PDB file of C-alpha atoms in Angstrom:
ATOM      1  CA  UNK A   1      -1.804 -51.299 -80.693  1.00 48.00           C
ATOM      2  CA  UNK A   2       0.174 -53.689 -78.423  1.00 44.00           C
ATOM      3  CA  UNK A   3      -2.546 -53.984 -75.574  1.00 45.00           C
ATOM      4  CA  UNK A   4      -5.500 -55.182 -77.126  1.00 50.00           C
ATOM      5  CA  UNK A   5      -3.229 -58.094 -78.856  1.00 47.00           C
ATOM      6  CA  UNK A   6      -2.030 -58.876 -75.384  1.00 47.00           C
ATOM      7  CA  UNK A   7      -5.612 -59.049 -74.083  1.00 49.00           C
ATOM      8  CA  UNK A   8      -6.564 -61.177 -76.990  1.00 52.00           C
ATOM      9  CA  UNK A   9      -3.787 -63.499 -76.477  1.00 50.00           C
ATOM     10  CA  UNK A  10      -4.638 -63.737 -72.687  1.00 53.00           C
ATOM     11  CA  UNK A  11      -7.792 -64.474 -73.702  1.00 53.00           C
ATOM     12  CA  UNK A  12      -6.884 -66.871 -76.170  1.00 57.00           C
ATOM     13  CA  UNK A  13      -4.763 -68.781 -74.122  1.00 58.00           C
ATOM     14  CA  UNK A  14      -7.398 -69.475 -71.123  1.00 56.00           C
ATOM     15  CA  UNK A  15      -9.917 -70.787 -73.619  1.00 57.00           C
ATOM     16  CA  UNK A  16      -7.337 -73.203 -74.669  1.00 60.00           C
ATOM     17  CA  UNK A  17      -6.509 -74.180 -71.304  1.00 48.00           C
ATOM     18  CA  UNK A  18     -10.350 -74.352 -70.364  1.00 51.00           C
ATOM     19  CA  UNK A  19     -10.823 -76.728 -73.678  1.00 58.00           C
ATOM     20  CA  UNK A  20      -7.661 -78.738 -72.790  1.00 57.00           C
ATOM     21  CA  UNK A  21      -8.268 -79.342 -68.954  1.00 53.00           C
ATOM     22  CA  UNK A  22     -12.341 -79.587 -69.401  1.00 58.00           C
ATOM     23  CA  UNK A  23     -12.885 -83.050 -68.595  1.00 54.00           C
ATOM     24  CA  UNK A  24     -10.123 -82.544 -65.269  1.00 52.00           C
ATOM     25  CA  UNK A  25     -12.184 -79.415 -64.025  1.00 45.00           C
ATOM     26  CA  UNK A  26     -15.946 -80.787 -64.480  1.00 55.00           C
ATOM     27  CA  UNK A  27     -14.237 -83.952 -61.896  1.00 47.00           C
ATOM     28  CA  UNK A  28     -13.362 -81.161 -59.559  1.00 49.00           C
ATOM     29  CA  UNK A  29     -16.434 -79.694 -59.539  1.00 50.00           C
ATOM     30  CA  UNK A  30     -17.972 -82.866 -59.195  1.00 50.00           C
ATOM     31  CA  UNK A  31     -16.103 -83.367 -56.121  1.00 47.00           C
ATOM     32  CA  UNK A  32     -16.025 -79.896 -54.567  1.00 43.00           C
ATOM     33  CA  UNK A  33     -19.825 -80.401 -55.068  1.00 43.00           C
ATOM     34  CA  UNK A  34     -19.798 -83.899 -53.185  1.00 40.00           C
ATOM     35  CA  UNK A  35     -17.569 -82.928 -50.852  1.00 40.00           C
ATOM     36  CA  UNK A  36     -19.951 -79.873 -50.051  1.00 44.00           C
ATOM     37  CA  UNK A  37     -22.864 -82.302 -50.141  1.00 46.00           C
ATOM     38  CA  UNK A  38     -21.155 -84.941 -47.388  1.00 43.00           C
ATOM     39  CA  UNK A  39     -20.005 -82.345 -45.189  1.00 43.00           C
ATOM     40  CA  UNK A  40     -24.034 -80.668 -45.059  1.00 48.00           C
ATOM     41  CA  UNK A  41     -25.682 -84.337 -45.244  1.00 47.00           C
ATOM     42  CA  UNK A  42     -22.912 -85.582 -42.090  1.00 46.00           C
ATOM     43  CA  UNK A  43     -23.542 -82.752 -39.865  1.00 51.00           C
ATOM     44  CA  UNK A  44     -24.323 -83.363 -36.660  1.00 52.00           C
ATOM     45  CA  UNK A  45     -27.275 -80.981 -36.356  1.00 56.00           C
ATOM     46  CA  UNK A  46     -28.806 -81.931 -33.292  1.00 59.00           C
ATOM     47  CA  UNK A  47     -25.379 -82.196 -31.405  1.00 60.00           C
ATOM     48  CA  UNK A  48     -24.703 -78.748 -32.552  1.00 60.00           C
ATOM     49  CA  UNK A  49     -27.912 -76.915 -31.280  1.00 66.00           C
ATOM     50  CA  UNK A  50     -27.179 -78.620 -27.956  1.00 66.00           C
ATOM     51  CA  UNK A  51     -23.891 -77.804 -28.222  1.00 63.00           C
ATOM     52  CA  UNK A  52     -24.839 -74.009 -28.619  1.00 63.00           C
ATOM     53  CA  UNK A  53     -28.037 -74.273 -25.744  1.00 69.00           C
ATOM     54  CA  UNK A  54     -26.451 -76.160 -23.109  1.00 67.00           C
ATOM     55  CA  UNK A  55     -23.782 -73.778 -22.179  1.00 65.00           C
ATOM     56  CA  UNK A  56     -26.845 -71.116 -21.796  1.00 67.00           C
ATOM     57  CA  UNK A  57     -28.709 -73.963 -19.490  1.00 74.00           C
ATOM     58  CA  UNK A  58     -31.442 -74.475 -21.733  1.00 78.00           C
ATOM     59  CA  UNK A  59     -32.801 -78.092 -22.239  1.00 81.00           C
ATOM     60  CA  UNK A  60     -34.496 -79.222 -26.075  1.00 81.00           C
ATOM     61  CA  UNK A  61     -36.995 -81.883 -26.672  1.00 81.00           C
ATOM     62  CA  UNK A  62     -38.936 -82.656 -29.866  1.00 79.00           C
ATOM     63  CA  UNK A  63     -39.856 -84.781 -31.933  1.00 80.00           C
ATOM     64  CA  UNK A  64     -37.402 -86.594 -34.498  1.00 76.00           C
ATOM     65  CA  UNK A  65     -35.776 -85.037 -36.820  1.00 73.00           C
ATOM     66  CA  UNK A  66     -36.218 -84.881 -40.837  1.00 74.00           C
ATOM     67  CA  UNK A  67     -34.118 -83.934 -43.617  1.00 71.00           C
ATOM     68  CA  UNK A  68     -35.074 -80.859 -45.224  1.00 67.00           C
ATOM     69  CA  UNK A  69     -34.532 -80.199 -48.666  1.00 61.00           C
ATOM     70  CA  UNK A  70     -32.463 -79.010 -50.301  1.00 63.00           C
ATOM     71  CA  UNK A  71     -29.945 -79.393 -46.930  1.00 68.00           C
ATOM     72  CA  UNK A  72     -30.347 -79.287 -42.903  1.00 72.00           C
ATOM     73  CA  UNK A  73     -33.122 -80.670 -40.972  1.00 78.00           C
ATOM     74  CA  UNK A  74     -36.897 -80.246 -39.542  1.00 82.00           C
ATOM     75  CA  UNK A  75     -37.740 -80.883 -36.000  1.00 83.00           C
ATOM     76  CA  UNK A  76     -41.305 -80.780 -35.050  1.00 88.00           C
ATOM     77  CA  UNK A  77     -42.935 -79.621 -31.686  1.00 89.00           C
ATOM     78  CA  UNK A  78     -39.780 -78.146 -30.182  1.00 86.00           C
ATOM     79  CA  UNK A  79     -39.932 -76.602 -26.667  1.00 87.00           C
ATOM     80  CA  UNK A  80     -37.201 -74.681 -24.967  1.00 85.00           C
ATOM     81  CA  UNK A  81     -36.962 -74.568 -20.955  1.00 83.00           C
ATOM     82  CA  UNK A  82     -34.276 -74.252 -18.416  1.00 79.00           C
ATOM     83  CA  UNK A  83     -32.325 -77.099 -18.055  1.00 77.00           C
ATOM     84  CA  UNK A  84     -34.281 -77.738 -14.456  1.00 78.00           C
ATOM     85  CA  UNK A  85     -36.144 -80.636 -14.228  1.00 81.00           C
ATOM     86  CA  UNK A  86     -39.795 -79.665 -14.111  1.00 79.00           C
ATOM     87  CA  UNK A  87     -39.501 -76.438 -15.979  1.00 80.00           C
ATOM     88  CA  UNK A  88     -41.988 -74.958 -18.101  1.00 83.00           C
ATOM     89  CA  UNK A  89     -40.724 -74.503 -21.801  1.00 85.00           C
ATOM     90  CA  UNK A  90     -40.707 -70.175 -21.794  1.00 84.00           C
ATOM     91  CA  UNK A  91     -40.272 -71.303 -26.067  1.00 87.00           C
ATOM     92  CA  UNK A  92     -42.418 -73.660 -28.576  1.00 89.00           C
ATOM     93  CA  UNK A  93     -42.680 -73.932 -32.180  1.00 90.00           C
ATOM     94  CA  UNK A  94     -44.398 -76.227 -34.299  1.00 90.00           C
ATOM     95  CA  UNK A  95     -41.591 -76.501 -36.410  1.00 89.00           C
ATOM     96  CA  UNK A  96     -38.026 -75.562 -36.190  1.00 87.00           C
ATOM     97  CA  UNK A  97     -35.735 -76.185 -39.298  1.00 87.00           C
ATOM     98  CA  UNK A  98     -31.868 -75.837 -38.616  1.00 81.00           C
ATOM     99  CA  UNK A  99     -28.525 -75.358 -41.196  1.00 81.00           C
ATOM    100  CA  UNK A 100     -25.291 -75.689 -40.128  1.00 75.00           C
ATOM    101  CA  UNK A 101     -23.727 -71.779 -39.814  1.00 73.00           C
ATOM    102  CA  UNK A 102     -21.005 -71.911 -42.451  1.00 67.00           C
ATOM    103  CA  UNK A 103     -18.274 -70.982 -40.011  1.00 60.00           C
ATOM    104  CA  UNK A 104     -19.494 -74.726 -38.306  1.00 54.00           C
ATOM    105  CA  UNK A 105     -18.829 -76.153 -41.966  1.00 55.00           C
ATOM    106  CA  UNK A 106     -15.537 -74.726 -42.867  1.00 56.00           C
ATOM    107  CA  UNK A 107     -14.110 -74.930 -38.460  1.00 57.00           C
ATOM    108  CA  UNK A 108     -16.036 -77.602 -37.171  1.00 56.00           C
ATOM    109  CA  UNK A 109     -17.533 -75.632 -34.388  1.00 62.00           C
ATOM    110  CA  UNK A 110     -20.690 -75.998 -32.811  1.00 64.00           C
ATOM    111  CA  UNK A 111     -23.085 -73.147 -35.114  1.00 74.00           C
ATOM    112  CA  UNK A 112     -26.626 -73.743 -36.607  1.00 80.00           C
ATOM    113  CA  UNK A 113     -28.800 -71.165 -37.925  1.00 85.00           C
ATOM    114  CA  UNK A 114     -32.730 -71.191 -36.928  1.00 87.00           C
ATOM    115  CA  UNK A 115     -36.065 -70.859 -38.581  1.00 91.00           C
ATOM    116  CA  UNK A 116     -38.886 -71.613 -36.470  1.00 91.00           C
ATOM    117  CA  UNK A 117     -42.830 -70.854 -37.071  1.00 92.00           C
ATOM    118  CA  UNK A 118     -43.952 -69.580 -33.502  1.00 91.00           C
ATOM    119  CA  UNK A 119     -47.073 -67.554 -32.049  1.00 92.00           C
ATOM    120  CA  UNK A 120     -48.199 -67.335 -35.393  1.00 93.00           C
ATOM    121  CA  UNK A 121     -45.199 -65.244 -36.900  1.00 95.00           C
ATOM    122  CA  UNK A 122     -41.313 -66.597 -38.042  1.00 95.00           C
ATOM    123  CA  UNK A 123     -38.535 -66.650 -35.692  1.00 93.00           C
ATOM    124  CA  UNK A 124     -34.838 -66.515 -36.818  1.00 93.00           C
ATOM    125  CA  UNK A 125     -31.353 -67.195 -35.258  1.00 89.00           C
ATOM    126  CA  UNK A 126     -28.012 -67.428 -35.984  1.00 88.00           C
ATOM    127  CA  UNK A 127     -26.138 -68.971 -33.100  1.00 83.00           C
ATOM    128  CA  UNK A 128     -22.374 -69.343 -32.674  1.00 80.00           C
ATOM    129  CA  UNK A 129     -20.561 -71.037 -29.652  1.00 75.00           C
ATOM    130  CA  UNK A 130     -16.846 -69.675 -28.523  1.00 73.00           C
ATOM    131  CA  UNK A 131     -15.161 -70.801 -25.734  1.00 75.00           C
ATOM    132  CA  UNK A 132     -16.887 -68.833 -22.644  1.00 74.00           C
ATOM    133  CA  UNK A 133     -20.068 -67.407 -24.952  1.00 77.00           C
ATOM    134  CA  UNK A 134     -22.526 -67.732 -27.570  1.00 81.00           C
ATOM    135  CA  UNK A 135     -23.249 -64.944 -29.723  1.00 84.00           C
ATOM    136  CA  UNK A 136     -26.979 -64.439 -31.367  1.00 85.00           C
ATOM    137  CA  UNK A 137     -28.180 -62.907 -34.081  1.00 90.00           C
ATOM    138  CA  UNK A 138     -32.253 -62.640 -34.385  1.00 91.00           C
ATOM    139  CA  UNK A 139     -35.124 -61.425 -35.933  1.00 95.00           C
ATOM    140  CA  UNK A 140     -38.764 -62.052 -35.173  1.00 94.00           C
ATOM    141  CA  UNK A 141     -41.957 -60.884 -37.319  1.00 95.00           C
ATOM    142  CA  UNK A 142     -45.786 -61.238 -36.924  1.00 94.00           C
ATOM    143  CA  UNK A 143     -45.659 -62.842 -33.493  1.00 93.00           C
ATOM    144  CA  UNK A 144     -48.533 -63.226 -31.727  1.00 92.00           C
ATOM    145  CA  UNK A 145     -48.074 -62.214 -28.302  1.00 89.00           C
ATOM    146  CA  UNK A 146     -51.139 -63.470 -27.084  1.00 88.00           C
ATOM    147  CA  UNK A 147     -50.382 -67.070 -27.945  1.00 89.00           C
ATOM    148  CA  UNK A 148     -47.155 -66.724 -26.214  1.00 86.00           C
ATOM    149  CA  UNK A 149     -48.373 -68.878 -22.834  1.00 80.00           C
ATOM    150  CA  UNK A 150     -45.354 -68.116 -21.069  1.00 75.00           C
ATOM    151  CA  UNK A 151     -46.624 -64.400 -20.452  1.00 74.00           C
ATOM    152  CA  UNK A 152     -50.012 -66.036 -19.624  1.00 70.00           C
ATOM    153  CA  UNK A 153     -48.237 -68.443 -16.888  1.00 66.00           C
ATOM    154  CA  UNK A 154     -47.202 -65.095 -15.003  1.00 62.00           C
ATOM    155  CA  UNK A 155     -50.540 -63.587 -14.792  1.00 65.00           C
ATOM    156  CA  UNK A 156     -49.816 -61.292 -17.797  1.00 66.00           C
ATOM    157  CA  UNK A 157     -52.645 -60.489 -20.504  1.00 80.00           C
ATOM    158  CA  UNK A 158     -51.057 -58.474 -23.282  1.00 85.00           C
ATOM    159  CA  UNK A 159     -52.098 -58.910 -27.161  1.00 89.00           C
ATOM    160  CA  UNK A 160     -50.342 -57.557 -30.096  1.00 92.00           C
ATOM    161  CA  UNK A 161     -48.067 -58.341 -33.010  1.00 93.00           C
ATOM    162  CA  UNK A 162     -44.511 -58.088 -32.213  1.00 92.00           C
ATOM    163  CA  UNK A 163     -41.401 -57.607 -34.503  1.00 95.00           C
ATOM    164  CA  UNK A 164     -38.178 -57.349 -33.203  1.00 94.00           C
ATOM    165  CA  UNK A 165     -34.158 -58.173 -34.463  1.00 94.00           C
ATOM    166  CA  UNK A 166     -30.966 -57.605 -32.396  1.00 94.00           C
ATOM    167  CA  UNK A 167     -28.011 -59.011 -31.098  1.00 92.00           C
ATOM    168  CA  UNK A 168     -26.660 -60.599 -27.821  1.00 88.00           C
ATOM    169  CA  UNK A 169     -23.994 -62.486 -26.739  1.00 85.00           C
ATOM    170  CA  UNK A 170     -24.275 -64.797 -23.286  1.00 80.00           C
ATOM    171  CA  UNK A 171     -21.629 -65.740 -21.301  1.00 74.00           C
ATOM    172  CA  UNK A 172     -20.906 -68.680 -18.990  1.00 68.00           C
ATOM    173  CA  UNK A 173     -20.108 -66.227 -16.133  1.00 66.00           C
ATOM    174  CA  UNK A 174     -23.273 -65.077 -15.680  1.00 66.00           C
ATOM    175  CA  UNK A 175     -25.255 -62.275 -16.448  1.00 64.00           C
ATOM    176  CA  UNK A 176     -22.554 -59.675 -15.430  1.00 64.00           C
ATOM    177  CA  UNK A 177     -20.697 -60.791 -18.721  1.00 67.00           C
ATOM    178  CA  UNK A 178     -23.441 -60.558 -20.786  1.00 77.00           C
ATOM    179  CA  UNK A 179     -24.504 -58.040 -23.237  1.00 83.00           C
ATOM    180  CA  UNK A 180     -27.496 -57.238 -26.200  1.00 87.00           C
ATOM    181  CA  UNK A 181     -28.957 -54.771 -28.320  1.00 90.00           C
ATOM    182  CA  UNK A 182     -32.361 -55.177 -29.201  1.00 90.00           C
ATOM    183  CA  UNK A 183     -34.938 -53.119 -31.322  1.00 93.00           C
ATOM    184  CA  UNK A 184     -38.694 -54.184 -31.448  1.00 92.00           C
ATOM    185  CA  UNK A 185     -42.238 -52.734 -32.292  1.00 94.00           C
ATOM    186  CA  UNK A 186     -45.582 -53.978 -31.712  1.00 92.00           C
ATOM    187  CA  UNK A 187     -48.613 -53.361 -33.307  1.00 92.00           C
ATOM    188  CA  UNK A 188     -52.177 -53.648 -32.136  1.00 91.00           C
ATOM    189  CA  UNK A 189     -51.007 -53.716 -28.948  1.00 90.00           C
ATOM    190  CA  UNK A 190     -52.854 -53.689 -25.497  1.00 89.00           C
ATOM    191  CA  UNK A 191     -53.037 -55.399 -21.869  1.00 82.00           C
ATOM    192  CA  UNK A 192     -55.182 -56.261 -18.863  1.00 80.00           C
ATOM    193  CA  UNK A 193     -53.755 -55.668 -15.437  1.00 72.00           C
ATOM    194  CA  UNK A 194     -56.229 -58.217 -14.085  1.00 70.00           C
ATOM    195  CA  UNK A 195     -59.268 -60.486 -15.022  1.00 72.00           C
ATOM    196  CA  UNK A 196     -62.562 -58.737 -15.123  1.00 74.00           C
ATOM    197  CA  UNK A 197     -60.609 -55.245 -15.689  1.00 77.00           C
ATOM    198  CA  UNK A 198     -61.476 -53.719 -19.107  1.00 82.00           C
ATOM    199  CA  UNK A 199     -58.173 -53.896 -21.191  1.00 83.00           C
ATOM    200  CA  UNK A 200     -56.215 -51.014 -22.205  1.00 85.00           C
ATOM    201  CA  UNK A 201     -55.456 -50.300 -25.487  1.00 88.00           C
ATOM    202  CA  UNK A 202     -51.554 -49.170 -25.979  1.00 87.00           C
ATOM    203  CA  UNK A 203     -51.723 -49.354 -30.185  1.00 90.00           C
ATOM    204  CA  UNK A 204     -48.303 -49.139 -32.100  1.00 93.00           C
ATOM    205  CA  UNK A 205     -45.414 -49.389 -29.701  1.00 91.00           C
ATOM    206  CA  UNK A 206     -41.837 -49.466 -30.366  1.00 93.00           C
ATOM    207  CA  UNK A 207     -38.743 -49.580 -28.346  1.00 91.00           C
ATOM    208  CA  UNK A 208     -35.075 -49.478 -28.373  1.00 93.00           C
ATOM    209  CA  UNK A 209     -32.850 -51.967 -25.323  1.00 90.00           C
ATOM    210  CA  UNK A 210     -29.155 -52.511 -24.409  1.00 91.00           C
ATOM    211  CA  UNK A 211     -27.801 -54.924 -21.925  1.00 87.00           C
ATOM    212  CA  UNK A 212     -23.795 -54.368 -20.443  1.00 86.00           C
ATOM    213  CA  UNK A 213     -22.304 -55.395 -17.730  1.00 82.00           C
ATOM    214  CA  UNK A 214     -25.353 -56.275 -16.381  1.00 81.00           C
ATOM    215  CA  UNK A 215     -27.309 -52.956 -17.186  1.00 87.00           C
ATOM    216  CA  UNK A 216     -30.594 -53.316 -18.741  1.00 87.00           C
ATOM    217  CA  UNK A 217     -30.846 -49.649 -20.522  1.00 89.00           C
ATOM    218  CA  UNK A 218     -34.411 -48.919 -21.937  1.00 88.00           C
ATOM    219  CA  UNK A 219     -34.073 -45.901 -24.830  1.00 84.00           C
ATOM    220  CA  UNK A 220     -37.045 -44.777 -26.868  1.00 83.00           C
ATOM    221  CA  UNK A 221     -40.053 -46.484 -25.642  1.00 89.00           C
ATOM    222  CA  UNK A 222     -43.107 -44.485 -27.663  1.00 91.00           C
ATOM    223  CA  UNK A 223     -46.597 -45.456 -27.885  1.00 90.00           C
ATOM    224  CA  UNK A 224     -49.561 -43.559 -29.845  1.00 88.00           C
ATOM    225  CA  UNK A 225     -52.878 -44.321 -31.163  1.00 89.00           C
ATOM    226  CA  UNK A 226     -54.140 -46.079 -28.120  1.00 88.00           C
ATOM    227  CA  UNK A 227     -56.033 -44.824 -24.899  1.00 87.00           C
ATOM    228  CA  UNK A 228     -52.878 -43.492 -23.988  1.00 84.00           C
ATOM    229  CA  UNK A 229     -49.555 -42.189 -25.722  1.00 87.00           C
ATOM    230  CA  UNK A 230     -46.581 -42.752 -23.735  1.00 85.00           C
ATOM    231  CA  UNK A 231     -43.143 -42.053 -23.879  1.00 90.00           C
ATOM    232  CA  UNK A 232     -40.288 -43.429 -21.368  1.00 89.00           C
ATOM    233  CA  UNK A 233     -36.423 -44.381 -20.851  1.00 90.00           C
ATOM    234  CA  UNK A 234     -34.303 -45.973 -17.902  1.00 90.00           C
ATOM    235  CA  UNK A 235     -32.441 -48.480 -16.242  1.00 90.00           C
ATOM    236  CA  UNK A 236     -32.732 -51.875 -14.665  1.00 86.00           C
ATOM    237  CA  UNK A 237     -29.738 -53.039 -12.749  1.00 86.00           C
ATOM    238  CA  UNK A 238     -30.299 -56.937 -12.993  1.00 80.00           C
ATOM    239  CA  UNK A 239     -29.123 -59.194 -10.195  1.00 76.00           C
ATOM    240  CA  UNK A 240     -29.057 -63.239 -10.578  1.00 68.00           C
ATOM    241  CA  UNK A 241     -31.708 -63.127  -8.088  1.00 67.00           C
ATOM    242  CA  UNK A 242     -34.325 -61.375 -10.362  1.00 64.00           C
ATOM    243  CA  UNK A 243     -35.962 -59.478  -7.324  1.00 66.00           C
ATOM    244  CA  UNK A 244     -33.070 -58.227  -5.987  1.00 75.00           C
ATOM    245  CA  UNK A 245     -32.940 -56.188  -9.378  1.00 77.00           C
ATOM    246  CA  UNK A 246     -33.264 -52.393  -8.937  1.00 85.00           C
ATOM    247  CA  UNK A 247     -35.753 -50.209 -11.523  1.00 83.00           C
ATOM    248  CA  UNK A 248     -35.322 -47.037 -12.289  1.00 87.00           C
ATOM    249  CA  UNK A 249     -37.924 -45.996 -15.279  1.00 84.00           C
ATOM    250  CA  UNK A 250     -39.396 -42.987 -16.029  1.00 87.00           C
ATOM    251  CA  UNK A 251     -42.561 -42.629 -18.517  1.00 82.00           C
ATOM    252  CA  UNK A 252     -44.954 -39.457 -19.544  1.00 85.00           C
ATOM    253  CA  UNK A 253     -47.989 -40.607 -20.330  1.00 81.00           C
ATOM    254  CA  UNK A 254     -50.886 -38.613 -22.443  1.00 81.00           C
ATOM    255  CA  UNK A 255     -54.526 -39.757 -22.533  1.00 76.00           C
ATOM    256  CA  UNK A 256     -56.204 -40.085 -25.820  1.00 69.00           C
ATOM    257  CA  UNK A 257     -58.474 -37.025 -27.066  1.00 60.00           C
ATOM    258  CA  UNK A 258     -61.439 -39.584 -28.098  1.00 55.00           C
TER     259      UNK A 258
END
């Protein structure tokens, strides 16, 4: 029939072209692949994660960076903290490893995506900075809330492993233009209201959070298998001044049987 000589013909005809034009298209690949390779080994990685932090007024230091294989770069003892002088870092990781975001490839805007070991576990982000925001995308697993030092710093004692992925996006204006959605779940879990108190044991807890407009709105909190199974949902109206914020949560709890 007509069609399958037409196929074979097509077919024909772009193996001759491949075998006529071979030595012209391994060059271009040659080059797209160079090209690829200058643009990844030029990229101005640490510019670009201050590029993306600064607008959030959040300072880096570490040590000096590496290249990673096969592309990006390593940066060892990082530690985040308000751009304040004097602050305490409230983020540290032995080592952070950063690629350029492909939309910061192919535009030339300030994106990196993140892999840091922290608290034990494996932190990702993929950070992108627009003209009055920065938009995040995360995922944490296996972190160690107890070697988190920040929580220690405010008195806190809690323990547990910690996995969590979501989405935010902050804006220069403030908190009012911000917004999130974050789900997380913690295993092993417990806390100590004070020193010398015995510590209570909370076991698997998960929990679902949304931030608009400057509404923190808590869905789904659950715990179960500890001394106590809880569940609980509300709001928290944050102000800039974090005091001023207003809580409104409301929780059932249920002691354990044994």
């Amino acid at each position: 029939s007509l069609w399958p000589r037409m196929a074979d013909i097509h077919a024909s005809s772009r193996r001759e072209f491949i075998r006529a034009h071979q030595a012209g298209l391994t060059y271009a690949g040659i080059g797209v692949a160079l090209f690829l390779v200058f643009l990844v080994a030029t990229f101005p990685y640490s510019d670009a994660l201050t590029g993306v932090l600064s607008p959030m007024g959040i300072a880096v230091s570490s040590g000096a960076p590496s290249f990673s294989f096969p592309f990006g770069v390593s940066m060892d003892e990082v530690r985040l903290s308000e751009a304040v002088p004097g602050s305490r870092p409230f983020f540290e990781s032995q080592r952070l490893n950063i690629t350029p975001a492909l939309a910061a490839l192919i535009l030339g805007t300030p994106g990196v995506n993140l892999r840091a070991n922290a608290y034990g576990g494996m932190l990702r982000v993929t950070a992108r900075r627009g003209r009055t925001s920065t938009a995040l995308s995360f995922s944490a697993s296996d972190i160690h809330l107890e070697q988190y030092r920040a929580l220690a710093a405010l008195g806190a004692s809690i323990a547990g492993v910690l996995n969590a992925d979501g989405d935010a996006v902050v804006s220069q204006a403030g908190i009012a233009g911000d917004g999130a959605a974050l789900r997380l779940s913690a295993t092993g879990a417990s806390f100590r209201i004070a020193r010398g108190m015995p510590r209570l044991e909370l076991g698997s807890v998960s929990a679902t959070l949304s931030l608009e407009h400057g509404s923190l709105q808590i869905r789904d909190v659950e715990a179960h298998g500890g001394d106590v199974a809880f569940s609980g949902r509300g709001v928290i109206e944050v102000r800039p001044n974090l005091p001023d914020s207003t809580v409104a949560i409301r929780f059932t709890l249920t002691p354990s049987r044994s």
